[in-house]
CSV table of C-alpha atoms and ligand atoms in Angstrom, one decimal:
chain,number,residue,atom,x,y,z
A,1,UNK,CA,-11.1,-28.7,34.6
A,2,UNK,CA,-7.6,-28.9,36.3
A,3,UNK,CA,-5.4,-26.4,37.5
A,4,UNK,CA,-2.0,-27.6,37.6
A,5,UNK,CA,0.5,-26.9,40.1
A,6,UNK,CA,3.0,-25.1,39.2
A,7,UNK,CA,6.6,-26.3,39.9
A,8,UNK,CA,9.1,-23.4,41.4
A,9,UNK,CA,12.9,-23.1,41.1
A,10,UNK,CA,14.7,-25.2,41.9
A,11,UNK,CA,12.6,-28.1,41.8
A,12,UNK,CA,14.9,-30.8,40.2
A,13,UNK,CA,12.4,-31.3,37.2
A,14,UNK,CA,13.3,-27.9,35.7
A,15,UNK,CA,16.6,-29.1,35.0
A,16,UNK,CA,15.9,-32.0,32.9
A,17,UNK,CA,15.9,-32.7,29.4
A,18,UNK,CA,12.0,-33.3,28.1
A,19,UNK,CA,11.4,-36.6,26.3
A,20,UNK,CA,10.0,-35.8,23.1
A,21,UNK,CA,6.0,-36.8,22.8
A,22,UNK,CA,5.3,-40.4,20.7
A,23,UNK,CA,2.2,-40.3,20.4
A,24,UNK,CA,-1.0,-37.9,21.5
A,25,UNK,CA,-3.2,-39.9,23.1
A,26,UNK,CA,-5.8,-39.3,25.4
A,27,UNK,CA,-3.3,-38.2,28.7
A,28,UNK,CA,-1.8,-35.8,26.4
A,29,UNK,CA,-4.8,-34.2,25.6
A,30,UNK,CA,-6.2,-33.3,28.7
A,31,UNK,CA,-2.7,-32.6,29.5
A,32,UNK,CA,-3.1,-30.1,26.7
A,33,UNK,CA,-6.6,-29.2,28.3
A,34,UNK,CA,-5.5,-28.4,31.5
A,35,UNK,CA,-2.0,-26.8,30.8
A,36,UNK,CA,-3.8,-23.9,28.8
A,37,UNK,CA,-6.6,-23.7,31.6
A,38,UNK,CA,-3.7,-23.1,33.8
A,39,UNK,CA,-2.2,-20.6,31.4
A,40,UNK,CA,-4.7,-18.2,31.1
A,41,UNK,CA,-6.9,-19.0,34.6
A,42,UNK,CA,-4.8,-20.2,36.9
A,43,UNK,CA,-1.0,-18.3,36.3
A,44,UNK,CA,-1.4,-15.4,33.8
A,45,UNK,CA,1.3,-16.3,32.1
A,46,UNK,CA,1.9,-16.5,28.3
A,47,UNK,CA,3.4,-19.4,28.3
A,48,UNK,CA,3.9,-22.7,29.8
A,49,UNK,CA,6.1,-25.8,29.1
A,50,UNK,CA,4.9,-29.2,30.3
A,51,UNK,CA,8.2,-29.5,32.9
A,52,UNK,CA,7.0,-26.7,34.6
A,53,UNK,CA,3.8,-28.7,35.8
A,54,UNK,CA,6.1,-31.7,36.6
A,55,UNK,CA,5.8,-33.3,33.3
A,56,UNK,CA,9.0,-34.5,31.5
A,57,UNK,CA,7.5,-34.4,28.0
A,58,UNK,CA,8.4,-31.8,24.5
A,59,UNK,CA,5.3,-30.0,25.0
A,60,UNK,CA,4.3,-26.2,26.1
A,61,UNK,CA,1.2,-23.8,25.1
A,62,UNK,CA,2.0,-20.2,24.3
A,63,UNK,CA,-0.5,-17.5,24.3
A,64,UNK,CA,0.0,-16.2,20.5
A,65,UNK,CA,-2.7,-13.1,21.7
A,66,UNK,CA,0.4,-12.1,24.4
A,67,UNK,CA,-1.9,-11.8,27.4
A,68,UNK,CA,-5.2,-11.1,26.2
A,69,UNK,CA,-6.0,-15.2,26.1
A,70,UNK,CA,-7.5,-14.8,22.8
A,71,UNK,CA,-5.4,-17.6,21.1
A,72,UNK,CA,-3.4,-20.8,22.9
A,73,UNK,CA,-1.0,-22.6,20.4
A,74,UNK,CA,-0.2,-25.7,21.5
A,75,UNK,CA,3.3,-26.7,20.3
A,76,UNK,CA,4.4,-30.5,20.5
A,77,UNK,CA,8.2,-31.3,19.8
A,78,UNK,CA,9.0,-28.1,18.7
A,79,UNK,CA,12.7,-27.3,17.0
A,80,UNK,CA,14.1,-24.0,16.4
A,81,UNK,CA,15.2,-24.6,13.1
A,82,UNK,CA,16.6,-21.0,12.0
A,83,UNK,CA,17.5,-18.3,13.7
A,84,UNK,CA,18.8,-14.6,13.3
A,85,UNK,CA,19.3,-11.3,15.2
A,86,UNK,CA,19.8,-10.7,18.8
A,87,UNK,CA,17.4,-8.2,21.3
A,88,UNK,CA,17.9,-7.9,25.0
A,89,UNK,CA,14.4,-8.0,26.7
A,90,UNK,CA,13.2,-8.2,29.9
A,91,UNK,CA,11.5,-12.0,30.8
A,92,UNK,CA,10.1,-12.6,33.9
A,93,UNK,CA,8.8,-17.2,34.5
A,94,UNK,CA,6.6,-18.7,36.2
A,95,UNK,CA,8.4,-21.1,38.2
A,96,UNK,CA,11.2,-17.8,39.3
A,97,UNK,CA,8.0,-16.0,41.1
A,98,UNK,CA,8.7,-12.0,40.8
A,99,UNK,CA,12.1,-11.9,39.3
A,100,UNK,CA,13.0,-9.9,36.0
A,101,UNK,CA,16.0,-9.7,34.5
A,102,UNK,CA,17.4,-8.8,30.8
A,103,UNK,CA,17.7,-12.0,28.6
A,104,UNK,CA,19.5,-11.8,24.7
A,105,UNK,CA,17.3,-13.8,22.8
A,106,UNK,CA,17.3,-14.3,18.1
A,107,UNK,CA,14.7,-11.5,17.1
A,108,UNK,CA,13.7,-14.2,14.7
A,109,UNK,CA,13.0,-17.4,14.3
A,110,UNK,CA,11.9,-20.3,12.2
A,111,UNK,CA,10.4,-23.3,14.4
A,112,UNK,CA,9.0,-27.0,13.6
A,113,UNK,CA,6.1,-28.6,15.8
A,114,UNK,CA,3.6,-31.2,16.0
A,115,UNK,CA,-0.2,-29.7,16.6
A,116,UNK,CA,-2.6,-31.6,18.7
A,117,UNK,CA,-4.3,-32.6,15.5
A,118,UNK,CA,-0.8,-34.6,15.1
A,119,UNK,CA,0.2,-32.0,12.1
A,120,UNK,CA,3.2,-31.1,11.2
A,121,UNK,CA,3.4,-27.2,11.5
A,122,UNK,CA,6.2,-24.9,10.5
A,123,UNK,CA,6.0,-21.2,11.3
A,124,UNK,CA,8.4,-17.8,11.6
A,125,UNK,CA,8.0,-16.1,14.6
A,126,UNK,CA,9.2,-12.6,15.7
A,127,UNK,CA,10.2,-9.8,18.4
A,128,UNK,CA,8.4,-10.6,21.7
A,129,UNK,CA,6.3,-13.7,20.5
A,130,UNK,CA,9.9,-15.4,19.2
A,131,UNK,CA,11.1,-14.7,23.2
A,132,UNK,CA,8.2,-16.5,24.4
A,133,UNK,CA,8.8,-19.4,21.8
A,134,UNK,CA,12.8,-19.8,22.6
A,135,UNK,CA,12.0,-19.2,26.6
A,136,UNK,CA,9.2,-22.5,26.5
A,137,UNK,CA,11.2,-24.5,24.4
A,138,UNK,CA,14.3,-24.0,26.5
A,139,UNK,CA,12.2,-25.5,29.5
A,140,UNK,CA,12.6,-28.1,27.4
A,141,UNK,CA,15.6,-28.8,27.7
A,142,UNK,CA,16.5,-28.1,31.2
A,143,UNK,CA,17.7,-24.7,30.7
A,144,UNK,CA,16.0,-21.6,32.5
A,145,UNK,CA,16.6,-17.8,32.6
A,146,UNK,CA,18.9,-18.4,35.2
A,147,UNK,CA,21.3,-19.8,32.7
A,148,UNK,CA,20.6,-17.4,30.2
A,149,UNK,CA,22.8,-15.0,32.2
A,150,UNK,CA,25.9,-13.6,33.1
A,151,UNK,CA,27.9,-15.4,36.1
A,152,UNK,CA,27.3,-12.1,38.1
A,153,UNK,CA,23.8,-11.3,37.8
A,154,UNK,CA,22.8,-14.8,37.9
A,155,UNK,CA,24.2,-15.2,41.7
A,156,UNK,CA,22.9,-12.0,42.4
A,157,UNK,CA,19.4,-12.8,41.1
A,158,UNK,CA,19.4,-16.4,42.5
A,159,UNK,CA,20.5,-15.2,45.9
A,160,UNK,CA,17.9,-12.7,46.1
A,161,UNK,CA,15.2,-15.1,44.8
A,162,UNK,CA,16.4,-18.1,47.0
A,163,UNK,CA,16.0,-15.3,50.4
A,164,UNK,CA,12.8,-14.0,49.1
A,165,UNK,CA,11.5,-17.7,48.8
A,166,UNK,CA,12.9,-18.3,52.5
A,167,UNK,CA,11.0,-15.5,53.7
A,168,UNK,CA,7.6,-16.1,52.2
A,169,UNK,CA,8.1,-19.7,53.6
A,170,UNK,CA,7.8,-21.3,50.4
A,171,UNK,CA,11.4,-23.3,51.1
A,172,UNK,CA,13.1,-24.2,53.6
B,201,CO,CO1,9.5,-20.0,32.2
């Protein structure tokens, strides 16, 4: 068992694009292993992209029971492949430590992903489940809830985050 550290804004590796996963070999799988121990033990979080632990690969577990740790899907190169609607929902991360803000996120979507097994999966999520999906797989590509937002409540969030941090003593 490994918890995994979990890497804060604005830790450089948030902002890059994730290579996508070749081939799931032993490292991946107790990358796997230890992600969802981190998931549901060591963050409460429902979700969590491999970047997030410092790991630049297409990869993130998702709590599918939404916090009551019943059921960890594990999704490997994931692709949004449809998408429709649009809902504004609150959406908190792990790596932006108490900050919440309204994000506009498709009510529904379709997404493509490799299992652990190495299966090809295709499923239709929706409502709060389709959030968590399009907020892991944007780790993926660099892109956090900062950039999700308006010019003005993004400086005023990051400000406020960035002062908060300074005062804890978590940067410097
Ligand atoms: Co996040």
């Amino acid at each position: 068992m490994g918890w995994l550290n979990i890497r804060i804004y604005p830790d450089p590796i948030l902002k890059k694009l994730a290579e996508e996963v070749s081939d799931i070999d032993e490292k991946i799988r107790k990358l796997i292993q230890d992600m969802t121990e981190t998931m549901f033990f060591g963050s409460g979080g429902i979700g969590l992209a491999a970047p997030q632990v410092g790991i630049g690969f297409r990869l993130a577990v998702i709590d599918k029971s939404l916090g009551k740790k019943e059921s960890p899907l594990v999704i490997i190169n994931p692709k949004i492949i449809a998408a429709e609607g649009e809902v504004m929902g609150e959406e908190g991360c792990l790596s932006f430590p108490e900050t919440y803000a309204p994000i506009k996120r498709a009510k529904r979507i379709e997404v493509e992903f490799i299992n652990p097994k190495g299966k090809f999966v295709r499923m239709v999520v929706e409502d709060y489940l389709a959030r968590v999906f399009q907020h892991e797989i944007d780790h993926l590509d660099g892109t956090l809830i900062l950039d999700r937002m308006n010019r003005l409540r993004r400086d005023f969030i990051k400000m406020r985050y960035l002062k908060r941090m300074k005062r804890q003593g978590k940067m410097t």
